Coordinates of C-alpha atoms and ligand atoms in Angstrom, one line a residue:
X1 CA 19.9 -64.9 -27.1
X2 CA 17.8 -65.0 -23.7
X3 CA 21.1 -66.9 -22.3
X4 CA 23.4 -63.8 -23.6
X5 CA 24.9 -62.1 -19.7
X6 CA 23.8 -59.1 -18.9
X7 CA 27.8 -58.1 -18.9
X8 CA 30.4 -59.0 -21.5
X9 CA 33.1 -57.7 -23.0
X10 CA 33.9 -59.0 -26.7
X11 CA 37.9 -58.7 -27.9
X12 CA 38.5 -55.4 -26.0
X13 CA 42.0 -54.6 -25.9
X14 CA 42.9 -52.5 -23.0
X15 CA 45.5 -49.8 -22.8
X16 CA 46.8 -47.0 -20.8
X17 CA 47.8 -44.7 -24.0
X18 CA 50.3 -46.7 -26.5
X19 CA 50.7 -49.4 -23.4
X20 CA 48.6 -52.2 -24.5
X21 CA 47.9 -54.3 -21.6
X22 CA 44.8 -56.2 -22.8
X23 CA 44.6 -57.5 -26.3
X24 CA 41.3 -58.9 -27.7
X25 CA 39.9 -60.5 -24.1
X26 CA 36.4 -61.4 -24.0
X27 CA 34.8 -62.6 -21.3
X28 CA 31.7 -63.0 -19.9
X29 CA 30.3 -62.3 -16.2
X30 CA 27.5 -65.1 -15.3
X31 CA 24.6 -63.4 -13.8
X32 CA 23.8 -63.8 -10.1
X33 CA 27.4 -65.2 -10.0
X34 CA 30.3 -64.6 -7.5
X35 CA 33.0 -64.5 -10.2
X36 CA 36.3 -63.7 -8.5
X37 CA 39.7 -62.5 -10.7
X38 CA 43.0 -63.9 -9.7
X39 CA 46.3 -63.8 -11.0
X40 CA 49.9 -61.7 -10.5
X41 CA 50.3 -58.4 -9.7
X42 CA 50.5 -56.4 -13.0
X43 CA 48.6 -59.3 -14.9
X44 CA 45.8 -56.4 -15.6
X45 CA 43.2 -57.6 -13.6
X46 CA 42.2 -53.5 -11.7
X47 CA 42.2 -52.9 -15.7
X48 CA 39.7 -55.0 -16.4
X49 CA 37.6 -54.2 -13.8
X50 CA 37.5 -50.5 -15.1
X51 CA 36.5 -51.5 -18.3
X52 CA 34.0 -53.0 -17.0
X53 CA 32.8 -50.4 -15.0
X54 CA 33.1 -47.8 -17.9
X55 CA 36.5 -46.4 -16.2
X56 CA 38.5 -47.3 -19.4
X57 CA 37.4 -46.8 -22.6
X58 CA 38.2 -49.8 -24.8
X59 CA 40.4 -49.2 -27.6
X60 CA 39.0 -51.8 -29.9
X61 CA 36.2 -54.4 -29.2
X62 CA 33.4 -53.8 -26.9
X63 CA 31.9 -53.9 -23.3
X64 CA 28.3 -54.8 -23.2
X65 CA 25.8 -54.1 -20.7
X66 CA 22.2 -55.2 -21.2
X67 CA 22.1 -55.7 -25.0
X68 CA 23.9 -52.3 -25.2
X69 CA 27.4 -51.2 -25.4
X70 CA 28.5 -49.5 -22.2
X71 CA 29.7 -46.1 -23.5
X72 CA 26.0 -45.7 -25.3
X73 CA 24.3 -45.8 -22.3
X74 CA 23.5 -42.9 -20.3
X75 CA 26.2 -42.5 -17.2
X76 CA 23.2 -42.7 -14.4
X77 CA 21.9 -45.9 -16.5
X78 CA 25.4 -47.0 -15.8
X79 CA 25.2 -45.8 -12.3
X80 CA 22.7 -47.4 -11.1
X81 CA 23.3 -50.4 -12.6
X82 CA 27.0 -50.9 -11.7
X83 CA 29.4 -49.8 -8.9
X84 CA 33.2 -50.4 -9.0
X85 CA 35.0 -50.4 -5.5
X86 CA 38.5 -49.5 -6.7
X87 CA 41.7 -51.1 -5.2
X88 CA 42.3 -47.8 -2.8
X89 CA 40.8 -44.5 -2.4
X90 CA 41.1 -41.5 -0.8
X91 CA 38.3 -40.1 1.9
X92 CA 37.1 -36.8 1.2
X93 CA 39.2 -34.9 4.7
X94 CA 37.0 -34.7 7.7
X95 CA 33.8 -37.0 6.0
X96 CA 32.2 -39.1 8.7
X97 CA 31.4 -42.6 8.2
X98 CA 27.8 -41.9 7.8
X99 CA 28.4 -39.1 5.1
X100 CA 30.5 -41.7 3.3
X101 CA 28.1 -43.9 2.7
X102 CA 25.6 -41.9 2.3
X103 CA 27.5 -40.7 -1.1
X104 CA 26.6 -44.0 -2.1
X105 CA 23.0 -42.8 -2.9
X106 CA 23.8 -39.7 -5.2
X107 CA 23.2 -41.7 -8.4
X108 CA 20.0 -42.1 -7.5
X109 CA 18.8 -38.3 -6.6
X110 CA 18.2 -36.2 -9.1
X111 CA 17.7 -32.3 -8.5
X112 CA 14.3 -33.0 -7.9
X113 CA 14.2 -35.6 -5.5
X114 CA 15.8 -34.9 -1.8
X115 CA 17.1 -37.1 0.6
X116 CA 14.5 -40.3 1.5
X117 CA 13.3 -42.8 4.1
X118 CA 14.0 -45.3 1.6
X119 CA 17.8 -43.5 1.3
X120 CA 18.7 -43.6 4.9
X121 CA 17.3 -47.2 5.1
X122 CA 20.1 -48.1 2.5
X123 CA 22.7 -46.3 4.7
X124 CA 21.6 -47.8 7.5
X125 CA 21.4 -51.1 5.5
X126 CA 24.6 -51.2 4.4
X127 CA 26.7 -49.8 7.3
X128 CA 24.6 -53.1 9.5
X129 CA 25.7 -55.6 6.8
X130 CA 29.7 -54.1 6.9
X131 CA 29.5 -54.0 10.6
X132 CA 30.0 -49.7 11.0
X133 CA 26.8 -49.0 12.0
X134 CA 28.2 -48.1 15.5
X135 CA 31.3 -46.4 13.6
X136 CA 28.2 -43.5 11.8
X137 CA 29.4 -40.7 13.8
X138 CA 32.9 -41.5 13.5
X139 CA 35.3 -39.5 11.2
X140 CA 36.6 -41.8 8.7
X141 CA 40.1 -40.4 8.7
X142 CA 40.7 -41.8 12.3
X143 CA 39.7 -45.3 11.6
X144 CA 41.7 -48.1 11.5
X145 CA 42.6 -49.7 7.2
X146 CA 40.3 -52.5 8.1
X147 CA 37.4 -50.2 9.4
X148 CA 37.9 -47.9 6.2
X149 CA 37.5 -50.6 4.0
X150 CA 34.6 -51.6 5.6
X151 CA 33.1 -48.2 5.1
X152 CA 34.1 -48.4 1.4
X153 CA 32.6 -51.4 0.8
X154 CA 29.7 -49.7 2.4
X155 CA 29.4 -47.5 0.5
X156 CA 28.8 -48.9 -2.7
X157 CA 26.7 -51.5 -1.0
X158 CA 24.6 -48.0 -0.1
X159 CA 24.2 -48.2 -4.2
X160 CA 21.8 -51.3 -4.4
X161 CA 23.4 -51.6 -7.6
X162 CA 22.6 -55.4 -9.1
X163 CA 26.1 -55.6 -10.3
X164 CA 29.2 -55.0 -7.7
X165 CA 32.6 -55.2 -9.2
X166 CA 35.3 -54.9 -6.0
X167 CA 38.6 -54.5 -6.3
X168 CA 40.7 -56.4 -3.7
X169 CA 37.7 -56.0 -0.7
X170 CA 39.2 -58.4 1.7
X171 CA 43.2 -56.4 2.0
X172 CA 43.0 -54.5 5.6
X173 CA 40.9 -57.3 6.6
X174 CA 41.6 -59.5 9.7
X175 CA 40.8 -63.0 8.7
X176 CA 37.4 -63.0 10.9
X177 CA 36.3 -59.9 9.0
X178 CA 38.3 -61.6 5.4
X179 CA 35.3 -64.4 6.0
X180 CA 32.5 -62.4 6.9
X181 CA 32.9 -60.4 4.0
X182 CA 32.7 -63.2 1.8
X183 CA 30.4 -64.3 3.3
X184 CA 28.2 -61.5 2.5
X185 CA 29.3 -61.4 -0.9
X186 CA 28.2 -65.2 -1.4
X187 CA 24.4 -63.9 0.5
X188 CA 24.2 -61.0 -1.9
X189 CA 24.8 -63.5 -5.1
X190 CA 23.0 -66.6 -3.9
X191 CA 20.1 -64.6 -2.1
X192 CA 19.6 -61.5 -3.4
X193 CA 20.1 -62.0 -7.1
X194 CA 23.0 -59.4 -7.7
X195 CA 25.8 -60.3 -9.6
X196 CA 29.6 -60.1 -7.5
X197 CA 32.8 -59.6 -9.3
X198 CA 35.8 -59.5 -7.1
X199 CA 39.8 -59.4 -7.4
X200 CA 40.9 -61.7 -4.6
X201 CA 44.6 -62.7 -3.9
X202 CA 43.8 -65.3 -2.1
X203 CA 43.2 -68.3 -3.8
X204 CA 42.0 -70.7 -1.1
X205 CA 39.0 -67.8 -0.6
X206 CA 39.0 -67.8 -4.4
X207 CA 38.4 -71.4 -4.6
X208 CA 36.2 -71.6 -1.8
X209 CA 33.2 -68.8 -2.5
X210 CA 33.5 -68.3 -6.2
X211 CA 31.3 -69.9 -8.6
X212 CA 33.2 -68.7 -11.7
X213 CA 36.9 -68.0 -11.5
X214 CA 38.8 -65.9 -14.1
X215 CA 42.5 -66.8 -13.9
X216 CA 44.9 -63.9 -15.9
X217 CA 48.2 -63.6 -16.3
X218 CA 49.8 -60.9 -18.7
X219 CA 46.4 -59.9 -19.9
X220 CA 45.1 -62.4 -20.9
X221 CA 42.5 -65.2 -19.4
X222 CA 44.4 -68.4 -18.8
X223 CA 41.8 -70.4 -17.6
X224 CA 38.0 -69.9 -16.1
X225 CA 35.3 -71.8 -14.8
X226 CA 34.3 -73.3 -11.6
X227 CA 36.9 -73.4 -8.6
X228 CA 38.0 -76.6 -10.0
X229 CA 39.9 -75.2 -12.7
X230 CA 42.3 -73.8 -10.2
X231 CA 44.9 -77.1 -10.5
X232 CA 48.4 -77.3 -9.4
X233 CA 49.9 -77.0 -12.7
X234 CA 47.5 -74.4 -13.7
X235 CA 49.0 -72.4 -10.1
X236 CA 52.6 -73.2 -11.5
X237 CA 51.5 -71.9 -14.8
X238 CA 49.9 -68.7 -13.8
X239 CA 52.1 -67.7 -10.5
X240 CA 55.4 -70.1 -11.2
X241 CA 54.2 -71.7 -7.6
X242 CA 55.1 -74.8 -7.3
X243 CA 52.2 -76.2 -4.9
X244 CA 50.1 -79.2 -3.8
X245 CA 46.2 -79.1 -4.0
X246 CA 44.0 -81.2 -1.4
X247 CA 40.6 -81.1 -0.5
X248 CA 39.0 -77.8 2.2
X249 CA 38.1 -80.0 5.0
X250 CA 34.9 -77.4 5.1
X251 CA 33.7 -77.1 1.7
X252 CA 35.8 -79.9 -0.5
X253 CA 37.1 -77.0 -2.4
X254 CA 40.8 -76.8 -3.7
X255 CA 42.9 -75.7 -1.1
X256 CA 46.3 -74.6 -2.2
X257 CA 49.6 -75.8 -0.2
X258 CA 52.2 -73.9 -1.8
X259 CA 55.8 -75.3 -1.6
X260 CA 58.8 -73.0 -0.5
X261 CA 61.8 -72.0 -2.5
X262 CA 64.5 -72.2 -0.4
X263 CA 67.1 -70.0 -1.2
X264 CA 71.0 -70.8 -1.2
Ligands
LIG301 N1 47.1 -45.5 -15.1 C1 48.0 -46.3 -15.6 N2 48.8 -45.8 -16.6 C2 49.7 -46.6 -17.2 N3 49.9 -48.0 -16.9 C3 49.1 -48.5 -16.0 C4 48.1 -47.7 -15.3 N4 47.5 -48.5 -14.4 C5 48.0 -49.7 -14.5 N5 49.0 -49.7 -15.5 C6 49.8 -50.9 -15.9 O1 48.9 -51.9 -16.4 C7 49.4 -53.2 -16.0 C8 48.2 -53.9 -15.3 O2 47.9 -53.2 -14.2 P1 46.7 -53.6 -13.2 O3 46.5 -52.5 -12.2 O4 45.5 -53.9 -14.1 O5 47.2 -54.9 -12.6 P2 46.6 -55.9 -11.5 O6 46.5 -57.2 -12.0 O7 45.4 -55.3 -10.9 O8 47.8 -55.9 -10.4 P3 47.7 -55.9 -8.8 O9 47.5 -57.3 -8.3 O10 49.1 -55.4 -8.4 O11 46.7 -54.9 -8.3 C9 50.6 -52.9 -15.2 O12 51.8 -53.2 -15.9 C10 50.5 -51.5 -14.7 O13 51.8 -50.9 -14.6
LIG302 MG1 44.9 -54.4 -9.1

């Protein structure tokens, strides 16, 4: 079993009271990959993501995390081990960016234990690798969506979780700060051994920085693998986009040319 992930789930179906939008998935997260989640709106992919993060309860089947299934571990074992950035959230009124992030770091204080060196360093860490360092004093409520989401995502970077799950990171971005973000996802997987799950929309960033893509539509996994399995008919299938696939001219990854419908 030593080749077992560290995070599964095994036919969970997912649903929001009697609205089943999940039925029997499994899938598996490779560790130390950058797995990134595409498909429609709707298609359940946010969903997932909470399951996996212990947001969502399964109704049947199971989500496992090291050996164990999620809802038997402790909450701070879950804590510390994985952080969801949902798809939008709301900044407590008034918080600066530096108290934002600095949330990220309550999972690991306990009553006992105050405020440390090795806590600011985080902070400090993760606002330098989002670029907000010289944003710290700034309340978060006057900055712009794109300098938000960078205080989100540092935030749970704050977490030194090994395990990020991120929900839509890159929407707010401009496409300089779209790329440096993956960019930092890819360091964090290839360099510092944690283990990225992100929602993406778009699937030429899909294609080019994932090494495991999950393709859903309607709930269910359609197709994953490596960014190969993103195909033209599989894009017709999944997003009824007609489309033609050449090489990236940087990385030889699929890039997706999608093909208008003209009305009238
Ligand atoms: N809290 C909720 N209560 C009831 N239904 C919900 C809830 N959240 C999501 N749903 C429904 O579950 C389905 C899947 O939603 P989900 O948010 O997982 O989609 P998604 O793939 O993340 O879409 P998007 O790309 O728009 O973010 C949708 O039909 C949605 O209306
Ligand atoms: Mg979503």
């Amino acid at each position: 079993m030593s080749n077992t992930p560290r995070l599964y789930a095994k036919a969970v179906t997912l649903a929001y009271e009697r609205r089943v939008i999940s039925e029997k998935l499994s899938v598996a997260i490779p560790d130390g990959s950058f797995t990134v989640i595409v498909g429609p709106n709707a298609s359940g992919k946010s969903t997932l993501l909470r399951a996996l993060a212990r947001l969502l309860p399964p109704s049947s089947g199971q989500i496992v995390l090291d050996g164990k299934e999620i809802g038997k571990h402790a909450a701070k074992a879950v804590a510390s081990r994985i952080r969801l950035l949902p798809q939008s959230s709301i900044a407590p009124e008034g918080i600066s960016v530096f108290d934002l992030v600095s949330r990220g770091r309550y999972p690991h204080q306990s009553f006992q234990r105050q405020w440390s060196k090795a806590d600011e360093a985080a902070v400090w860490q993760a606002m330098e690798l989002t670029g907000i360092a010289d944003l710290a004093a700034r309340p978060v409520d006057e900055l712009s969506g794109g300098q938000r989401q960078r205080v989100w995502i540092g935030m749970v970077l704050a977490q030194e979780t090994p395990i990020l799950l991120l929900d839509e990171p890159t929407t707010f971005l401009d496409i300089a700060h779209q790329i440096e973000l993956l960019d930092l996802c890819q360091y964090l997987s290839r360099h510092c051994g944690r283990t990225l799950v992100a929602v993406l929309h778009d699937l030429n960033h899909a294609c080019r920085y994932a090494t495991h893509i999950i393709a859903m539509r309607d709930g269910t996994i359609v197709a994953e693998g490596e960014p190969a399995t993103i195909t033209s008919p599989l894009v017709e299938d999944v997003f009824g986009l007609s489309c033609m696939i050449i090489d990236d001219p940087i990385s030889a990854t699929p890039l997706i040319v999608p093909r208008s419908k003209p009305r009238g």
